[in-house]
Coordinates of C-alpha atoms and ligand atoms in Angstrom, one line a residue:
M1 CA 73.8 169.5 79.9
A2 CA 72.0 171.9 82.4
Q3 CA 74.8 171.9 84.9
K4 CA 78.0 173.9 84.2
V5 CA 80.9 171.3 84.6
G6 CA 84.5 171.5 83.8
I7 CA 88.1 172.1 85.0
D8 CA 88.0 173.3 88.6
A9 CA 91.8 173.2 89.1
I10 CA 94.7 172.3 86.8
S11 CA 98.4 171.8 87.5
F12 CA 101.5 170.5 85.8
Y13 CA 104.9 168.9 86.5
T14 CA 107.9 168.1 84.4
P15 CA 111.1 166.4 85.8
G16 CA 114.0 168.4 87.1
A17 CA 116.3 168.0 84.1
F18 CA 116.2 168.9 80.4
L19 CA 118.4 168.6 77.3
D20 CA 118.9 171.7 75.2
L21 CA 118.2 170.8 71.6
A22 CA 121.3 172.7 70.5
V23 CA 123.3 170.0 72.4
L24 CA 121.3 167.2 70.7
A25 CA 121.7 168.9 67.3
K26 CA 125.5 169.1 67.7
A27 CA 125.7 165.5 68.8
R28 CA 123.6 164.3 65.9
G29 CA 125.4 166.5 63.3
V30 CA 122.1 168.3 62.5
E31 CA 121.7 172.0 62.0
E32 CA 120.4 173.5 65.2
A33 CA 117.9 175.6 63.2
K34 CA 116.1 172.4 62.1
Y35 CA 115.2 171.6 65.7
K36 CA 114.7 175.2 67.0
V37 CA 113.1 176.8 63.9
G38 CA 111.9 173.9 61.7
L39 CA 110.3 172.0 64.6
G40 CA 110.1 175.0 66.9
Q41 CA 111.5 173.1 69.9
D42 CA 114.1 174.5 72.3
K43 CA 114.4 172.0 75.1
M44 CA 113.0 168.6 76.1
G45 CA 112.3 167.3 79.6
I46 CA 114.3 164.2 80.6
I47 CA 113.0 161.6 83.1
S48 CA 115.3 160.7 85.9
P49 CA 115.5 157.0 86.9
S50 CA 114.0 158.0 90.3
E51 CA 110.8 159.2 88.5
D52 CA 108.1 157.6 86.4
I53 CA 104.5 158.2 85.3
V54 CA 103.3 157.7 88.9
T55 CA 105.7 160.2 90.6
M56 CA 105.1 162.8 87.9
G57 CA 101.3 162.4 88.3
L58 CA 101.7 162.7 92.1
E59 CA 103.8 165.9 91.7
A60 CA 101.2 167.4 89.3
A61 CA 98.2 166.5 91.4
Y62 CA 99.4 167.0 95.0
D63 CA 98.7 170.7 95.4
I64 CA 95.3 170.8 93.7
V65 CA 94.0 167.7 95.5
Q66 CA 94.6 169.1 99.0
G67 CA 91.3 169.5 100.8
Q68 CA 89.3 167.8 97.9
Q69 CA 90.0 164.2 98.8
S70 CA 86.6 163.5 100.3
A71 CA 84.7 164.7 97.2
I72 CA 86.8 162.8 94.6
D73 CA 85.4 159.4 93.9
L74 CA 86.8 158.9 90.3
V75 CA 90.4 158.9 89.2
L76 CA 91.1 158.5 85.5
F77 CA 94.8 158.1 84.7
A78 CA 95.6 158.7 81.0
T79 CA 98.9 157.3 79.8
E80 CA 100.5 155.5 76.9
S81 CA 103.7 154.9 79.0
G82 CA 102.2 152.3 81.3
F83 CA 104.5 149.8 83.0
D84 CA 101.9 147.2 84.1
F85 CA 99.3 145.4 82.0
S86 CA 97.0 144.7 84.9
K87 CA 97.4 147.2 87.8
A88 CA 96.3 150.7 87.0
A89 CA 99.0 153.4 87.6
G90 CA 96.5 155.4 89.5
I91 CA 96.2 152.8 92.1
Y92 CA 99.8 153.4 93.1
L93 CA 99.1 157.1 93.4
H94 CA 95.8 156.8 95.3
P95 CA 97.2 156.3 98.8
L96 CA 99.9 158.8 98.4
L97 CA 97.3 161.5 97.6
G98 CA 95.2 160.5 100.6
L99 CA 92.2 159.6 98.4
N100 CA 89.1 157.8 99.7
A101 CA 88.8 154.0 99.5
Q102 CA 85.3 154.8 98.0
C103 CA 87.0 155.9 94.8
R104 CA 87.0 154.3 91.3
V105 CA 90.5 154.3 89.8
L106 CA 91.1 153.4 86.2
E107 CA 93.8 153.7 83.6
V108 CA 92.7 154.9 80.2
K109 CA 94.7 154.5 76.9
Q110 CA 94.4 155.8 73.3
A111 CA 97.8 157.4 72.5
C112 CA 97.7 161.2 73.2
Y113 CA 93.9 161.4 73.0
A114 CA 93.2 159.4 76.2
A115 CA 93.3 162.5 78.5
T116 CA 90.7 164.3 76.4
G117 CA 88.5 161.2 76.3
A118 CA 88.9 160.9 80.1
L119 CA 88.1 164.6 80.6
Q120 CA 84.9 164.3 78.6
L121 CA 83.8 161.1 80.4
A122 CA 84.6 162.8 83.8
V123 CA 82.5 165.8 82.7
Q124 CA 79.6 163.6 81.9
Y125 CA 80.0 161.7 85.2
V126 CA 80.1 164.9 87.3
S127 CA 77.1 166.2 85.3
L128 CA 75.1 163.2 86.6
N129 CA 76.7 163.5 90.1
P130 CA 77.2 167.2 90.7
Q131 CA 78.2 166.8 94.3
K132 CA 81.2 164.6 93.3
K133 CA 84.5 165.5 91.8
A134 CA 86.8 163.6 89.4
L135 CA 90.6 163.7 89.1
V136 CA 92.0 163.3 85.6
I137 CA 95.7 162.8 85.3
S138 CA 97.8 162.5 82.2
S139 CA 101.4 161.4 82.7
D140 CA 103.7 160.3 79.9
I141 CA 107.3 159.8 78.9
A142 CA 107.9 160.4 75.2
W143 CA 110.9 158.2 74.5
Y144 CA 111.7 157.3 70.9
G145 CA 115.2 156.0 71.3
F146 CA 118.7 157.3 70.4
K147 CA 119.4 158.5 66.8
T148 CA 115.7 158.1 65.7
P149 CA 113.9 160.9 63.8
G150 CA 111.6 161.2 66.8
E151 CA 114.4 161.7 69.2
V152 CA 114.1 165.5 69.0
T153 CA 110.4 165.3 69.8
Q154 CA 110.8 163.7 73.2
G155 CA 109.7 165.0 76.6
A156 CA 108.2 164.0 79.9
G157 CA 105.5 165.5 82.2
A158 CA 102.1 165.3 83.8
I159 CA 99.0 167.3 84.0
A160 CA 96.4 167.0 86.7
M161 CA 92.9 168.4 86.6
I162 CA 90.0 168.3 89.0
I163 CA 86.6 168.1 87.3
A164 CA 83.7 169.6 89.2
A165 CA 80.3 171.4 88.8
N166 CA 80.5 175.2 88.7
P167 CA 84.3 175.0 87.9
K168 CA 86.7 177.8 88.7
V169 CA 89.0 177.4 85.6
A170 CA 86.9 176.5 82.6
V171 CA 83.5 175.0 81.6
V172 CA 84.1 172.1 79.1
Q173 CA 81.7 171.7 76.2
P174 CA 81.1 168.4 74.4
G175 CA 83.3 167.9 71.3
Q176 CA 83.2 166.7 67.7
F177 CA 85.3 163.6 67.4
Y178 CA 86.4 161.2 64.6
T179 CA 88.1 157.8 64.8
E180 CA 89.9 155.8 62.1
S181 CA 92.4 153.0 62.4
I182 CA 95.7 154.2 60.9
P183 CA 99.2 152.7 61.5
D184 CA 101.0 156.0 62.1
F185 CA 102.2 155.4 65.6
Y186 CA 101.8 152.5 68.0
R187 CA 103.9 150.7 70.7
P188 CA 103.5 146.9 70.5
L189 CA 104.0 144.6 73.5
G190 CA 107.7 144.1 74.3
S191 CA 108.8 147.4 72.8
E192 CA 109.6 150.4 75.0
V193 CA 109.7 152.7 72.0
P194 CA 106.9 153.3 69.5
V195 CA 106.8 152.2 65.9
V196 CA 106.5 155.6 64.1
D197 CA 105.8 156.7 60.5
G198 CA 106.5 160.3 61.1
K199 CA 105.3 161.7 57.8
L200 CA 102.1 159.6 57.9
S201 CA 101.5 160.8 61.5
I202 CA 101.7 164.5 60.4
R203 CA 99.4 163.8 57.4
T204 CA 96.9 161.9 59.6
Y205 CA 96.9 164.6 62.3
R206 CA 96.0 167.2 59.7
D207 CA 93.5 164.9 57.9
I208 CA 91.7 164.1 61.1
F209 CA 91.7 167.8 62.2
K210 CA 90.0 168.6 58.9
K211 CA 87.2 166.2 59.9
V212 CA 86.4 168.0 63.2
M213 CA 87.7 171.5 62.8
P214 CA 85.5 174.5 63.4
N215 CA 84.1 176.7 60.7
K216 CA 84.0 179.9 62.9
P217 CA 86.8 182.2 64.1
Y218 CA 88.5 181.7 67.5
E219 CA 90.9 184.1 69.1
Y220 CA 92.7 181.1 70.7
I221 CA 93.0 177.4 69.7
C222 CA 95.2 175.1 71.6
F223 CA 96.5 172.2 69.5
H224 CA 98.0 168.9 70.6
Q225 CA 101.6 169.8 70.3
P226 CA 104.1 167.0 69.5
F227 CA 106.4 169.8 68.4
A228 CA 105.6 173.5 68.2
T229 CA 105.3 173.9 64.4
M230 CA 102.7 171.1 64.2
A231 CA 100.3 173.7 65.6
N232 CA 101.2 176.0 62.7
K233 CA 100.6 173.1 60.2
A234 CA 97.1 172.5 61.7
N235 CA 96.3 176.2 62.0
E236 CA 97.0 176.9 58.3
V237 CA 94.2 174.5 57.2
L238 CA 91.6 176.5 59.2
P239 CA 89.1 178.7 57.3
Y240 CA 89.8 181.3 60.0
P241 CA 93.3 180.7 61.3
V242 CA 94.4 181.9 64.7
A243 CA 96.5 185.1 64.7
E244 CA 100.3 184.4 65.0
E245 CA 100.6 186.2 68.4
F246 CA 98.0 184.1 70.0
L247 CA 99.3 180.9 68.5
T248 CA 102.7 181.8 69.8
E249 CA 101.4 182.1 73.4
S250 CA 99.9 178.6 73.2
K251 CA 103.3 177.1 72.2
I252 CA 105.7 178.5 74.7
L253 CA 105.5 175.8 77.4
G254 CA 105.5 172.9 74.9
S255 CA 108.6 174.3 73.2
I256 CA 110.6 174.1 76.4
V257 CA 109.2 170.9 77.8
G258 CA 108.7 168.7 74.7
N259 CA 106.0 166.3 73.8
I260 CA 104.3 165.0 77.0
Y261 CA 101.8 163.0 74.9
N262 CA 98.5 163.0 76.8
G263 CA 99.2 166.2 78.7
S264 CA 100.5 168.2 75.7
L265 CA 97.1 169.8 74.7
F266 CA 96.6 170.9 78.3
L267 CA 100.1 172.2 78.6
S268 CA 99.2 174.4 75.6
L269 CA 96.2 175.6 77.6
L270 CA 98.4 176.4 80.6
S271 CA 100.8 178.2 78.2
V272 CA 97.9 180.5 77.2
F273 CA 96.9 181.0 80.9
M274 CA 100.5 181.9 81.7
H275 CA 101.4 184.1 78.7
A276 CA 98.2 185.8 77.5
K277 CA 98.6 189.5 77.5
K278 CA 94.9 190.2 77.7
T279 CA 92.4 188.9 80.2
L280 CA 90.9 185.5 79.3
R281 CA 87.8 185.9 81.5
G282 CA 84.7 184.7 79.6
K283 CA 86.7 183.8 76.5
T284 CA 86.1 180.6 74.6
I285 CA 89.2 178.7 73.7
G286 CA 89.2 175.9 71.0
M287 CA 91.0 172.7 71.9
F288 CA 92.2 170.1 69.3
S289 CA 93.2 166.7 70.7
Y290 CA 94.9 164.2 68.5
G291 CA 95.9 160.7 69.5
S292 CA 97.8 158.6 66.9
G293 CA 96.2 155.4 65.7
S294 CA 93.9 157.6 65.5
I295 CA 91.3 159.8 67.1
G296 CA 90.8 163.6 66.9
E297 CA 88.4 165.7 68.9
F298 CA 87.7 169.4 68.8
F299 CA 86.0 171.0 71.8
D300 CA 85.6 174.3 73.5
V301 CA 86.4 175.5 77.0
T302 CA 85.0 178.7 78.4
V303 CA 87.3 180.5 80.8
Q304 CA 85.8 181.4 84.2
N305 CA 86.3 184.6 86.2
D306 CA 88.3 182.9 89.0
H307 CA 90.6 180.8 86.9
E308 CA 93.7 182.5 88.1
K309 CA 93.0 181.5 91.7
A310 CA 92.7 177.8 90.8
I311 CA 96.0 177.4 89.0
P312 CA 99.2 177.1 91.1
F313 CA 101.2 179.4 88.8
S314 CA 104.1 180.0 91.3
R315 CA 104.6 176.2 91.8
I316 CA 104.6 175.7 88.0
R317 CA 107.1 178.5 87.5
Q318 CA 109.2 177.0 90.3
V319 CA 109.2 173.5 88.7
L320 CA 110.4 175.1 85.4
D321 CA 112.9 177.4 87.0
D322 CA 114.5 174.6 89.1
R323 CA 115.3 172.4 86.1
R324 CA 118.9 171.9 85.3
A325 CA 120.5 171.3 81.9
L326 CA 122.0 167.9 81.3
S327 CA 125.2 167.3 79.4
F328 CA 124.9 165.0 76.4
G329 CA 126.7 162.3 78.3
E330 CA 124.2 162.6 81.2
Y331 CA 121.3 162.4 78.8
E332 CA 122.7 159.1 77.3
R333 CA 123.4 157.7 80.8
W334 CA 119.9 158.6 82.2
M335 CA 118.0 157.3 79.2
N336 CA 120.1 154.0 79.1
E337 CA 119.3 153.7 82.8
F338 CA 115.6 154.4 82.1
S339 CA 115.5 151.6 79.5
T340 CA 117.3 149.2 81.9
K341 CA 114.9 150.0 84.7
E342 CA 111.8 149.4 82.5
R343 CA 113.0 145.9 81.7
Q344 CA 113.7 144.8 85.3
L345 CA 111.5 143.0 87.7
N346 CA 113.8 144.0 90.5
Y347 CA 115.6 147.3 90.6
A348 CA 116.9 149.6 93.2
V349 CA 117.1 153.3 92.3
D350 CA 120.6 154.7 92.9
A351 CA 120.4 157.6 95.5
S352 CA 122.4 159.8 93.2
Y353 CA 119.3 160.1 90.9
I354 CA 117.1 161.4 93.7
S355 CA 116.9 165.2 93.9
P356 CA 116.0 167.0 97.1
K357 CA 113.4 168.9 95.1
Q358 CA 111.3 165.8 94.4
R359 CA 108.4 165.5 96.8
F360 CA 107.8 161.9 95.6
Y361 CA 110.3 159.4 94.2
L362 CA 110.5 155.8 93.1
K363 CA 112.6 153.8 95.6
S364 CA 112.7 150.4 94.0
I365 CA 110.9 147.7 91.9
E366 CA 110.4 144.4 93.7
Q367 CA 109.0 141.5 91.8
G368 CA 107.6 144.1 89.3
H369 CA 105.8 146.0 92.0
R370 CA 106.9 149.6 92.5
L371 CA 107.7 151.2 95.9
Y372 CA 107.3 155.0 96.2
V373 CA 108.4 157.4 98.8
K374 CA 106.6 160.6 99.8
R375 CA 108.9 163.1 101.5
Ligands
HMG401 P1 112.3 164.7 60.1 O1 111.8 164.0 59.0 O2 113.7 164.4 60.5 O3 112.2 166.3 59.9 O4 111.5 164.5 61.4 P2 112.0 167.1 58.5 O5 113.1 166.8 57.6 O6 110.6 166.9 58.1 O7 112.2 168.6 59.1 C1 111.4 169.1 60.0 C2 111.1 170.6 59.6 O8 112.3 171.3 59.8 C3 110.7 170.8 58.2 O9 109.7 171.8 58.2 C4 112.0 171.2 57.5 O10 111.8 172.0 56.3 C5 112.6 172.1 58.6 P3 108.4 171.6 57.2 O11 108.8 171.5 55.9 O12 107.7 170.4 57.7 O13 107.6 172.9 57.5 N1 114.0 172.2 58.5 C6 114.7 173.4 58.8 N2 114.2 174.6 59.2 C7 115.1 175.6 59.4 N3 116.4 175.4 59.2 C8 116.9 174.3 58.9 C9 116.0 173.2 58.6 N4 116.2 171.9 58.2 C10 115.0 171.3 58.2 N5 118.3 174.1 58.7 C11 109.3 164.3 62.5 C12 110.4 165.2 61.8 C13 108.3 165.1 63.2 C14 108.7 163.4 61.4 C15 110.1 163.4 63.5 O14 110.7 164.1 64.5 C16 109.1 162.3 64.1 O15 108.9 161.2 63.6 N6 108.5 162.6 65.3 C17 107.6 161.7 66.0 C18 106.2 161.7 65.4 C19 105.5 163.0 65.5 O16 105.8 163.8 66.4 N7 104.4 163.2 64.8 C20 103.6 164.4 64.9 C21 102.1 164.1 64.5 S1 101.5 162.6 65.3 C22 101.1 163.2 66.9 O17 101.1 164.3 67.2 C23 100.8 162.1 67.9 C24 102.0 161.8 68.9 O18 102.0 162.8 69.9 C25 101.8 160.4 69.5 C26 100.5 160.0 70.2 O19 99.4 160.4 69.8 O20 100.6 159.2 71.1 C27 103.3 161.8 68.2

């Protein structure tokens, strides 16, 4: 690939509410240390009934898309939390971002791997069309259901990336990938929660990592992070493991947001950008993407000199700082409402769920079609 292509801008959004896992531990009669130390998770983002994968994708993409609309002619929306089997979620988002009519918009799916697959396909597309840009969005709601083993590994959030030639954030290299059909995690039609074999999923994650892992040292590797200590479990099989201090920097955001499925690997990259104590300019960061079912891919990104100018750090910090802690009762009520909403063809969002901080919100569902409002 002659042209340097990669991530020209990247941003992130998580809903305005979280549940502290100490509160969940108390309610479930589990030792808090199991969640906070054993799994390394502190908080999990909780979706409001006025938000969904489209509003989160909009919030993540809005700032970085401004002024770029005329160059973007491809939108790949990676999600495993889709609510429609025909219309792509990205089509809902397209007018609200002011994108061109001359723009291909597709939804892509393969558990938590789809965003990486979409990124690599977008890089190839831009390599062939260097005057064009692509928008890759990952947006997911990790909801396993009350009192399930996966309940503690929930979360919600979106990552948006603009892919361009001569990118400001990072050049993306082609990866090593491996696919094998495994029944560790899947969500059949009619079920709003996945069928999960947790232990098999951890074993498969590591087995597939071993198929694609590098045999050379890296200062930083970002891992798909369903929970923080999964990164440690993968790191320990490497011939040259990443030093603890660098691994820790890659886990900070994930540990306070939870699993955001497709966006989780890129949240780890943002965590490094936000917490690295040394300059990252010119550094190559390893990235391991895992999507249950299963695909794994290991690839490199090389950080560019201007990366700090192309990441809206203050907005990301504000989104995180503005979050409020839910009581356990609110968590139950919100997630019950989420489940109800996902099953309805007609639904009006109660105004009490709409926060003044949301720039976009879901207003209603009418005959299965969603109506969104941009403030
Ligand atoms: P579990 O079975 O209840 O937990 O659920 P556990 O008993 O294995 O304990 C977890 C850890 O806490 C263990 O550490 C315990 O020892 C430790 P380990 O031995 O593994 O190192 N522990 C404690 N530590 C300190 N103090 C204590 C204490 N008690 C226990 N008092 C499980 C865990 C992850 C299986 C469950 O939450 C689950 O099923 N989650 C969903 C599936 C998942 O996240 N899988 C990860 C790999 S698959 C993946 O990443 C793909 C995915 O993102 C989906 C996609 O691709 O779309 C999930």
